[in-house]
């Protein structure tokens, strides 16, 4: 049973920072890539950032420079550092892990991030 457990969400003022973590069951080398998605209120889920097992990253264009995704192989975790947060970053953030590009991926339960103005 694959488990992805997110943590680190919360309430922060605009301009602040948060760091999200996703702990995966088993080795993260089992996955071809892992990523973070978010779903703002009333909107569909969207990609935030992905990182491959080889360390290559890609980001939503609008978030480049503010968000950084990283992985810790020893701890089987993938993290998302979010800086200069804006109210429009308010969303439920989900961790995703794929076995390959053909795979929709496994999902965590989500963690709420709320940015107040």
mmCIF file of C-alpha atoms in Angstrom:
data_model
loop_
_atom_site.group_PDB
_atom_site.id
_atom_site.type_symbol
_atom_site.label_atom_id
_atom_site.label_comp_id
_atom_site.label_asym_id
_atom_site.label_seq_id
_atom_site.Cartn_x
_atom_site.Cartn_y
_atom_site.Cartn_z
ATOM 1 C CA UNK A 1 0.000 0.000 0.000
ATOM 2 C CA UNK A 2 1.532 3.276 -1.135
ATOM 3 C CA UNK A 3 1.255 6.084 1.361
ATOM 4 C CA UNK A 4 2.120 9.720 0.855
ATOM 5 C CA UNK A 5 1.763 11.897 3.917
ATOM 6 C CA UNK A 6 1.975 15.655 3.575
ATOM 7 C CA UNK A 7 2.800 18.040 6.376
ATOM 8 C CA UNK A 8 3.780 21.657 6.892
ATOM 9 C CA UNK A 9 0.673 23.484 5.775
ATOM 10 C CA UNK A 10 -0.919 26.248 7.781
ATOM 11 C CA UNK A 11 -1.810 29.897 7.941
ATOM 12 C CA UNK A 12 0.776 32.511 6.983
ATOM 13 C CA UNK A 13 0.723 36.189 6.177
ATOM 14 C CA UNK A 14 1.440 37.435 2.688
ATOM 15 C CA UNK A 15 5.175 37.630 2.108
ATOM 16 C CA UNK A 16 5.870 34.777 4.484
ATOM 17 C CA UNK A 17 7.247 31.307 3.857
ATOM 18 C CA UNK A 18 6.194 27.739 4.412
ATOM 19 C CA UNK A 19 7.875 24.430 3.799
ATOM 20 C CA UNK A 20 5.775 21.425 2.871
ATOM 21 C CA UNK A 21 7.042 17.886 3.190
ATOM 22 C CA UNK A 22 5.782 14.648 1.707
ATOM 23 C CA UNK A 23 6.862 11.410 3.318
ATOM 24 C CA UNK A 24 6.586 8.408 1.041
ATOM 25 C CA UNK A 25 6.246 4.801 2.091
ATOM 26 C CA UNK A 26 9.174 2.829 0.789
ATOM 27 C CA UNK A 27 12.042 4.218 -1.213
ATOM 28 C CA UNK A 28 11.348 7.239 -3.384
ATOM 29 C CA UNK A 29 13.583 5.612 -5.959
ATOM 30 C CA UNK A 30 10.548 3.421 -6.619
ATOM 31 C CA UNK A 31 8.960 6.407 -8.341
ATOM 32 C CA UNK A 32 9.993 7.942 -11.632
ATOM 33 C CA UNK A 33 9.044 11.355 -10.355
ATOM 34 C CA UNK A 34 7.234 13.085 -7.527
ATOM 35 C CA UNK A 35 5.498 16.375 -7.439
ATOM 36 C CA UNK A 36 3.278 18.894 -5.779
ATOM 37 C CA UNK A 37 -0.089 20.000 -7.056
ATOM 38 C CA UNK A 38 -2.540 22.446 -5.593
ATOM 39 C CA UNK A 39 -6.246 23.062 -5.772
ATOM 40 C CA UNK A 40 -7.396 26.598 -4.978
ATOM 41 C CA UNK A 41 -10.972 27.070 -3.754
ATOM 42 C CA UNK A 42 -13.409 26.619 -6.614
ATOM 43 C CA UNK A 43 -10.700 25.687 -9.086
ATOM 44 C CA UNK A 44 -9.242 22.542 -10.533
ATOM 45 C CA UNK A 45 -6.046 20.914 -9.391
ATOM 46 C CA UNK A 46 -2.917 22.321 -11.007
ATOM 47 C CA UNK A 47 0.752 21.440 -11.159
ATOM 48 C CA UNK A 48 3.074 23.320 -8.845
ATOM 49 C CA UNK A 49 6.367 21.474 -9.376
ATOM 50 C CA UNK A 50 7.805 18.059 -10.174
ATOM 51 C CA UNK A 51 11.146 16.415 -9.562
ATOM 52 C CA UNK A 52 12.444 13.253 -11.185
ATOM 53 C CA UNK A 53 14.384 10.509 -9.488
ATOM 54 C CA UNK A 54 17.437 11.951 -11.208
ATOM 55 C CA UNK A 55 16.833 15.371 -9.698
ATOM 56 C CA UNK A 56 15.490 17.232 -12.725
ATOM 57 C CA UNK A 57 12.809 19.741 -11.861
ATOM 58 C CA UNK A 58 10.054 21.620 -13.576
ATOM 59 C CA UNK A 59 7.753 24.297 -12.244
ATOM 60 C CA UNK A 60 4.574 26.064 -13.149
ATOM 61 C CA UNK A 61 5.775 29.182 -14.952
ATOM 62 C CA UNK A 62 3.988 31.525 -12.575
ATOM 63 C CA UNK A 63 5.757 30.032 -9.550
ATOM 64 C CA UNK A 64 9.353 29.948 -10.752
ATOM 65 C CA UNK A 65 11.627 31.834 -8.440
ATOM 66 C CA UNK A 66 9.336 31.630 -5.408
ATOM 67 C CA UNK A 67 8.898 27.879 -4.974
ATOM 68 C CA UNK A 68 11.616 25.236 -4.811
ATOM 69 C CA UNK A 69 11.113 21.492 -4.874
ATOM 70 C CA UNK A 70 13.723 19.134 -3.472
ATOM 71 C CA UNK A 71 14.114 15.535 -2.416
ATOM 72 C CA UNK A 72 15.851 13.814 0.454
ATOM 73 C CA UNK A 73 16.523 10.260 -0.610
ATOM 74 C CA UNK A 74 17.693 9.171 2.818
ATOM 75 C CA UNK A 75 14.426 10.288 4.400
ATOM 76 C CA UNK A 76 12.180 9.319 1.480
ATOM 77 C CA UNK A 77 10.732 12.792 1.437
ATOM 78 C CA UNK A 78 10.029 15.445 -1.130
ATOM 79 C CA UNK A 79 9.734 19.027 0.039
ATOM 80 C CA UNK A 80 8.372 22.251 -1.333
ATOM 81 C CA UNK A 81 9.842 25.500 -0.063
ATOM 82 C CA UNK A 82 7.427 28.349 -0.672
ATOM 83 C CA UNK A 83 8.639 31.924 -0.301
ATOM 84 C CA UNK A 84 7.054 35.318 -0.806
ATOM 85 C CA UNK A 85 3.633 33.768 -0.454
ATOM 86 C CA UNK A 86 0.627 35.552 -1.870
ATOM 87 C CA UNK A 87 -3.075 35.230 -1.039
ATOM 88 C CA UNK A 88 -3.584 33.564 -4.416
ATOM 89 C CA UNK A 89 -1.331 30.729 -3.255
ATOM 90 C CA UNK A 90 -4.104 29.695 -0.891
ATOM 91 C CA UNK A 91 -5.025 26.121 -1.769
ATOM 92 C CA UNK A 92 -4.937 22.529 -0.698
ATOM 93 C CA UNK A 93 -1.529 21.195 -1.667
ATOM 94 C CA UNK A 94 -1.201 17.564 -2.701
ATOM 95 C CA UNK A 95 1.814 15.310 -3.065
ATOM 96 C CA UNK A 96 1.921 13.004 -6.066
ATOM 97 C CA UNK A 97 4.207 10.090 -6.945
ATOM 98 C CA UNK A 98 4.326 8.388 -10.327
ATOM 99 C CA UNK A 99 5.785 5.104 -11.449
ATOM 100 C CA UNK A 100 6.188 6.475 -14.969
ATOM 101 C CA UNK A 101 4.787 9.115 -17.287
ATOM 102 C CA UNK A 102 1.954 6.729 -18.130
ATOM 103 C CA UNK A 103 0.882 6.646 -14.498
ATOM 104 C CA UNK A 104 -1.580 9.123 -13.019
ATOM 105 C CA UNK A 105 0.209 8.665 -9.751
ATOM 106 C CA UNK A 106 -0.553 8.101 -6.124
ATOM 107 C CA UNK A 107 -1.891 10.997 -4.077
ATOM 108 C CA UNK A 108 -1.547 12.182 -0.539
ATOM 109 C CA UNK A 109 -4.472 13.451 1.483
ATOM 110 C CA UNK A 110 -3.533 17.092 1.008
ATOM 111 C CA UNK A 111 -2.491 19.878 3.316
ATOM 112 C CA UNK A 112 -4.160 23.284 3.545
ATOM 113 C CA UNK A 113 -2.132 26.415 2.913
ATOM 114 C CA UNK A 114 -3.844 29.705 3.662
ATOM 115 C CA UNK A 115 -2.151 33.023 2.947
ATOM 116 C CA UNK A 116 -3.756 36.065 4.521
ATOM 117 C CA UNK A 117 -3.422 39.545 3.073
#
